[in-house]
Amino acid sequence: MSSASSTTSETQPIMDLEREFLLQNYARYPLVLDRGEGCHVYDVEGNRYLDFIAGIGVNALGHNHPRIVKVIREQAGLLIHSSNLYYHRYQGPLARKLAEVSGLKRSFFCNSGTEAMEGALKMARAHGNKISPDKFEILSIENSFHGRTLGALSVTGQPKYRHDFEPLLPGIKFLPQNDIAALESAFSQRTAGIVIEWIQGEGGIFPISAEYGRKARELADRYDAFLIFDEIQCGVGRPGTWFGYQLASPVVLPDVMVAAKPLACGLPLGVIVANEKAAAAIGPGMHGSTFGGSALACRVALEFFEILDELMPSIRRVGDYFRARLRELARKHSFIREVRGHGLMIGVDMTVPGKQMVLDAQARGLLMNCTHDTVLRFLPPYIVTEAEVDAAITILDSIFKAQPSE
Ligand SMILES: Cc1ncc(COP(=O)(O)O)c(C=O)c1O
């Protein structure tokens, strides 16, 4: 595999220009990507990388997928965007497909994860408002991540993201994950909703227990509050089921579910999917989006769902294989504490920081990232093969061997 992270002639001016003219909010890796093919990307210097982060879980079919490229080309020549003043051919069929796979009836399309979360919070607030002015509290889980806009940030259970922007929404309570007693005592008649990631992503790949999910369902029913699942990172095929909440048997159905990242294989598309009761909270004029659900994004998402139908067994098989191979590494390298995840959402929890390992992996031709300082996170494309997992494992093993603690 040819790879190197050297910053040569083309790379440096691109980075310099950004440093001069962009908000300096991102700590980008020194890598300028140029094109991709399948599970690989190439930088502007021609170096090739195995892409095991896939645009943070967005590029579900990798890069340059022939069917996705074909429909983008075709639809771009017909109609890209029409606004929600008018109908187009693709929102209805996509919403029907989402209803089939999610078990929830009605969709609202938007453009990103955080925007979907905003809409879901508005649903819970509007529902509470109809019942009592005091019913506005939202419960959320410590260590969660729900987005960067003010509402989504208000329910994000990591103070480091919130503290610069306080005061945020009132009436938010954070609960320890999987603590059923805390969950029971947090609910009251003031609770309008509870927001849960079935598998925390940004927080370090931590699944909730089915028992916890079931208890949240029961309490939401008892207190007439909305159960909202954030499936933005852990949903849409990534866990080897359509959505994370379908990992539980029997399934724990939420009132509202939000998804985004992989939905349109790289085009911005987010969605709120709700049951009839939750959908009724939003009446005419109460919510909207200019860009949401464009013809282009919805058509791509429909094509993606057709492909995903066939990919599901391989997501489970290759995901299991990847975890098994990582567990072999864990037996060899004592600083690996645990390998977690479902399907192709995988975290390697370590006793040492992972930041330098991410750079070392990049220098050897593997893209991954590190979350929560010590968790290596892998969100490879759904088309990844066992052979590509083997290539990643070889690189990881060489990096782990070079650790000072070894
Ligand atoms: C679970 C979860 N919710 C919400 C978001 C926010 O999504 P976006 O960045 O598309 O706004 C993310 C993004 O990483 C996420 O992982």
mmCIF file of N, CA and C in Angstrom, residues 320-386:
data_model
loop_
_atom_site.group_PDB
_atom_site.id
_atom_site.type_symbol
_atom_site.label_atom_id
_atom_site.label_comp_id
_atom_site.label_asym_id
_atom_site.label_seq_id
_atom_site.Cartn_x
_atom_site.Cartn_y
_atom_site.Cartn_z
ATOM 1 N N ASP A 320 -18.267 -8.657 12.573
ATOM 2 C CA ASP A 320 -17.866 -9.696 13.550
ATOM 3 C C ASP A 320 -16.401 -10.085 13.338
ATOM 4 N N TYR A 321 -16.042 -10.214 12.059
ATOM 5 C CA TYR A 321 -14.664 -10.593 11.729
ATOM 6 C C TYR A 321 -13.676 -9.531 12.221
ATOM 7 N N PHE A 322 -14.022 -8.265 11.981
ATOM 8 C CA PHE A 322 -13.156 -7.142 12.397
ATOM 9 C C PHE A 322 -12.997 -7.159 13.920
ATOM 10 N N ARG A 323 -14.096 -7.319 14.641
ATOM 11 C CA ARG A 323 -14.006 -7.339 16.108
ATOM 12 C C ARG A 323 -13.168 -8.520 16.594
ATOM 13 N N ALA A 324 -13.341 -9.684 15.944
ATOM 14 C CA ALA A 324 -12.560 -10.860 16.358
ATOM 15 C C ALA A 324 -11.065 -10.598 16.140
ATOM 16 N N ARG A 325 -10.728 -9.971 15.013
ATOM 17 C CA ARG A 325 -9.315 -9.696 14.734
ATOM 18 C C ARG A 325 -8.758 -8.634 15.705
ATOM 19 N N LEU A 326 -9.609 -7.666 16.051
ATOM 20 C CA LEU A 326 -9.168 -6.663 17.030
ATOM 21 C C LEU A 326 -8.965 -7.299 18.401
ATOM 22 N N ARG A 327 -9.813 -8.286 18.717
ATOM 23 C CA ARG A 327 -9.660 -8.958 20.025
ATOM 24 C C ARG A 327 -8.371 -9.771 20.060
ATOM 25 N N GLU A 328 -7.956 -10.303 18.895
ATOM 26 C CA GLU A 328 -6.636 -10.965 18.837
ATOM 27 C C GLU A 328 -5.548 -9.953 19.193
ATOM 28 N N LEU A 329 -5.673 -8.749 18.637
ATOM 29 C CA LEU A 329 -4.676 -7.709 18.958
ATOM 30 C C LEU A 329 -4.731 -7.364 20.444
ATOM 31 N N ALA A 330 -5.955 -7.352 20.994
ATOM 32 C CA ALA A 330 -6.096 -7.022 22.420
ATOM 33 C C ALA A 330 -5.364 -8.044 23.294
ATOM 34 N N ARG A 331 -5.347 -9.300 22.837
ATOM 35 C CA ARG A 331 -4.633 -10.323 23.628
ATOM 36 C C ARG A 331 -3.116 -10.108 23.563
ATOM 37 N N LYS A 332 -2.649 -9.492 22.470
ATOM 38 C CA LYS A 332 -1.208 -9.259 22.311
ATOM 39 C C LYS A 332 -0.740 -7.960 22.954
ATOM 40 N N HIS A 333 -1.638 -6.975 23.023
ATOM 41 C CA HIS A 333 -1.219 -5.637 23.464
ATOM 42 C C HIS A 333 -2.019 -5.270 24.713
ATOM 43 N N SER A 334 -1.300 -5.199 25.829
ATOM 44 C CA SER A 334 -1.996 -5.117 27.119
ATOM 45 C C SER A 334 -2.700 -3.777 27.327
ATOM 46 N N PHE A 335 -2.335 -2.734 26.564
ATOM 47 C CA PHE A 335 -2.992 -1.435 26.769
ATOM 48 C C PHE A 335 -4.382 -1.381 26.130
ATOM 49 N N ILE A 336 -4.777 -2.447 25.423
ATOM 50 C CA ILE A 336 -6.147 -2.473 24.888
ATOM 51 C C ILE A 336 -7.057 -3.052 25.965
ATOM 52 N N ARG A 337 -8.013 -2.209 26.385
ATOM 53 C CA ARG A 337 -8.885 -2.590 27.499
ATOM 54 C C ARG A 337 -10.073 -3.402 27.001
ATOM 55 N N GLU A 338 -10.660 -2.944 25.887
ATOM 56 C CA GLU A 338 -11.903 -3.569 25.440
ATOM 57 C C GLU A 338 -12.155 -3.230 23.961
ATOM 58 N N VAL A 339 -12.783 -4.173 23.265
ATOM 59 C CA VAL A 339 -13.238 -3.917 21.897
ATOM 60 C C VAL A 339 -14.761 -3.946 21.957
ATOM 61 N N ARG A 340 -15.402 -2.829 21.527
ATOM 62 C CA ARG A 340 -16.866 -2.738 21.656
ATOM 63 C C ARG A 340 -17.505 -2.446 20.299
ATOM 64 N N GLY A 341 -18.806 -2.648 20.244
ATOM 65 C CA GLY A 341 -19.563 -2.202 19.080
ATOM 66 C C GLY A 341 -20.441 -3.268 18.478
ATOM 67 N N HIS A 342 -21.158 -2.866 17.454
ATOM 68 C CA HIS A 342 -22.036 -3.764 16.702
ATOM 69 C C HIS A 342 -21.825 -3.476 15.222
ATOM 70 N N GLY A 343 -21.914 -4.518 14.405
ATOM 71 C CA GLY A 343 -21.766 -4.323 12.962
ATOM 72 C C GLY A 343 -20.473 -3.592 12.658
ATOM 73 N N LEU A 344 -20.592 -2.529 11.881
ATOM 74 C CA LEU A 344 -19.395 -1.785 11.482
ATOM 75 C C LEU A 344 -19.249 -0.475 12.251
ATOM 76 N N MET A 345 -19.664 -0.497 13.506
ATOM 77 C CA MET A 345 -19.437 0.627 14.425
ATOM 78 C C MET A 345 -18.606 0.076 15.578
ATOM 79 N N ILE A 346 -17.319 0.383 15.561
ATOM 80 C CA ILE A 346 -16.410 -0.349 16.447
ATOM 81 C C ILE A 346 -15.487 0.615 17.183
ATOM 82 N N GLY A 347 -15.315 0.366 18.486
ATOM 83 C CA GLY A 347 -14.388 1.151 19.292
ATOM 84 C C GLY A 347 -13.371 0.253 19.969
ATOM 85 N N VAL A 348 -12.124 0.715 19.992
ATOM 86 C CA VAL A 348 -11.065 0.003 20.717
ATOM 87 C C VAL A 348 -10.669 0.900 21.882
ATOM 88 N N ASP A 349 -11.056 0.484 23.072
ATOM 89 C CA ASP A 349 -10.840 1.278 24.278
ATOM 90 C C ASP A 349 -9.466 0.939 24.849
ATOM 91 N N MET A 350 -8.656 1.971 25.089
ATOM 92 C CA MET A 350 -7.269 1.726 25.507
ATOM 93 C C MET A 350 -6.960 2.446 26.823
ATOM 94 N N THR A 351 -5.863 2.068 27.426
ATOM 95 C CA THR A 351 -5.438 2.758 28.653
ATOM 96 C C THR A 351 -4.493 3.910 28.300
ATOM 97 N N VAL A 352 -4.197 4.082 27.016
ATOM 98 C CA VAL A 352 -3.254 5.130 26.583
ATOM 99 C C VAL A 352 -3.939 6.029 25.548
ATOM 100 N N PRO A 353 -3.439 7.268 25.347
ATOM 101 C CA PRO A 353 -4.062 8.156 24.359
ATOM 102 C C PRO A 353 -3.905 7.640 22.933
ATOM 103 N N GLY A 354 -4.890 7.964 22.091
ATOM 104 C CA GLY A 354 -4.875 7.426 20.732
ATOM 105 C C GLY A 354 -4.494 8.425 19.653
ATOM 106 N N LYS A 355 -4.300 9.685 20.048
ATOM 107 C CA LYS A 355 -4.111 10.736 19.038
ATOM 108 C C LYS A 355 -2.908 10.454 18.122
ATOM 109 N N GLN A 356 -1.774 10.132 18.723
ATOM 110 C CA GLN A 356 -0.578 9.881 17.912
ATOM 111 C C GLN A 356 -0.757 8.623 17.060
ATOM 112 N N MET A 357 -1.506 7.650 17.589
ATOM 113 C CA MET A 357 -1.743 6.420 16.807
ATOM 114 C C MET A 357 -2.513 6.732 15.525
ATOM 115 N N VAL A 358 -3.431 7.695 15.613
ATOM 116 C CA VAL A 358 -4.200 8.074 14.422
ATOM 117 C C VAL A 358 -3.249 8.630 13.358
ATOM 118 N N LEU A 359 -2.290 9.466 13.806
ATOM 119 C CA LEU A 359 -1.310 10.037 12.858
ATOM 120 C C LEU A 359 -0.383 8.950 12.318
ATOM 121 N N ASP A 360 0.015 8.037 13.201
ATOM 122 C CA ASP A 360 0.905 6.942 12.762
ATOM 123 C C ASP A 360 0.186 6.056 11.739
ATOM 124 N N ALA A 361 -1.098 5.793 11.997
ATOM 125 C CA ALA A 361 -1.875 4.956 11.072
ATOM 126 C C ALA A 361 -1.988 5.651 9.721
ATOM 127 N N GLN A 362 -2.225 6.949 9.776
ATOM 128 C CA GLN A 362 -2.326 7.726 8.538
ATOM 129 C C GLN A 362 -1.018 7.638 7.748
ATOM 130 N N ALA A 363 0.104 7.746 8.445
ATOM 131 C CA ALA A 363 1.403 7.671 7.761
ATOM 132 C C ALA A 363 1.613 6.297 7.129
ATOM 133 N N ARG A 364 0.913 5.294 7.671
ATOM 134 C CA ARG A 364 1.053 3.949 7.101
ATOM 135 C C ARG A 364 -0.102 3.602 6.162
ATOM 136 N N GLY A 365 -0.991 4.549 5.924
ATOM 137 C CA GLY A 365 -2.033 4.333 4.917
ATOM 138 C C GLY A 365 -3.372 3.870 5.455
ATOM 139 N N LEU A 366 -3.683 4.207 6.712
ATOM 140 C CA LEU A 366 -4.989 3.836 7.279
ATOM 141 C C LEU A 366 -5.620 5.061 7.941
ATOM 142 N N LEU A 367 -6.855 5.380 7.549
ATOM 143 C CA LEU A 367 -7.574 6.478 8.198
ATOM 144 C C LEU A 367 -8.552 5.922 9.230
ATOM 145 N N MET A 368 -8.439 6.421 10.437
ATOM 146 C CA MET A 368 -9.384 6.079 11.523
ATOM 147 C C MET A 368 -9.453 7.342 12.366
ATOM 148 N N ASN A 369 -10.165 7.323 13.472
ATOM 149 C CA ASN A 369 -10.038 8.472 14.361
ATOM 150 C C ASN A 369 -10.113 8.027 15.801
ATOM 151 N N CYS A 370 -9.933 9.014 16.669
ATOM 152 C CA CYS A 370 -9.888 8.702 18.100
ATOM 153 C C CYS A 370 -10.933 9.571 18.763
ATOM 154 N N THR A 371 -11.751 8.983 19.594
ATOM 155 C CA THR A 371 -12.741 9.768 20.306
ATOM 156 C C THR A 371 -12.532 9.556 21.799
ATOM 157 N N HIS A 372 -12.909 10.559 22.562
ATOM 158 C CA HIS A 372 -12.750 10.468 24.008
ATOM 159 C C HIS A 372 -11.324 10.158 24.424
ATOM 160 N N ASP A 373 -10.355 10.675 23.697
ATOM 161 C CA ASP A 373 -8.907 10.566 23.980
ATOM 162 C C ASP A 373 -8.322 9.168 23.849
ATOM 163 N N THR A 374 -9.068 8.158 24.305
ATOM 164 C CA THR A 374 -8.450 6.821 24.386
ATOM 165 C C THR A 374 -9.238 5.734 23.647
ATOM 166 N N VAL A 375 -10.182 6.146 22.815
ATOM 167 C CA VAL A 375 -10.955 5.132 22.079
ATOM 168 C C VAL A 375 -10.719 5.308 20.570
ATOM 169 N N LEU A 376 -10.091 4.321 19.953
ATOM 170 C CA LEU A 376 -9.954 4.346 18.496
ATOM 171 C C LEU A 376 -11.301 3.970 17.913
ATOM 172 N N ARG A 377 -11.751 4.792 16.957
ATOM 173 C CA ARG A 377 -13.102 4.566 16.419
ATOM 174 C C ARG A 377 -13.005 4.193 14.940
ATOM 175 N N PHE A 378 -13.727 3.132 14.587
ATOM 176 C CA PHE A 378 -13.752 2.662 13.205
ATOM 177 C C PHE A 378 -15.192 2.679 12.700
ATOM 178 N N LEU A 379 -15.412 3.397 11.608
ATOM 179 C CA LEU A 379 -16.731 3.428 10.951
ATOM 180 C C LEU A 379 -16.485 3.189 9.460
ATOM 181 N N PRO A 380 -16.026 2.000 9.082
ATOM 182 C CA PRO A 380 -15.675 1.791 7.672
ATOM 183 C C PRO A 380 -16.917 1.763 6.781
ATOM 184 N N PRO A 381 -16.727 1.931 5.476
ATOM 185 C CA PRO A 381 -17.864 1.797 4.559
ATOM 186 C C PRO A 381 -18.482 0.405 4.668
ATOM 187 N N TYR A 382 -19.766 0.307 4.350
ATOM 188 C CA TYR A 382 -20.479 -0.979 4.479
ATOM 189 C C TYR A 382 -20.000 -2.020 3.460
ATOM 190 N N ILE A 383 -19.246 -1.586 2.470
ATOM 191 C CA ILE A 383 -18.755 -2.506 1.431
ATOM 192 C C ILE A 383 -17.400 -3.096 1.791
ATOM 193 N N VAL A 384 -16.910 -2.801 2.987
ATOM 194 C CA VAL A 384 -15.571 -3.271 3.375
ATOM 195 C C VAL A 384 -15.509 -4.809 3.359
ATOM 196 N N THR A 385 -14.342 -5.336 2.986
ATOM 197 C CA THR A 385 -14.174 -6.790 2.894
ATOM 198 C C THR A 385 -13.256 -7.296 4.002
ATOM 199 N N GLU A 386 -13.256 -8.623 4.188
ATOM 200 C CA GLU A 386 -12.345 -9.230 5.162
ATOM 201 C C GLU A 386 -10.892 -8.920 4.797
#
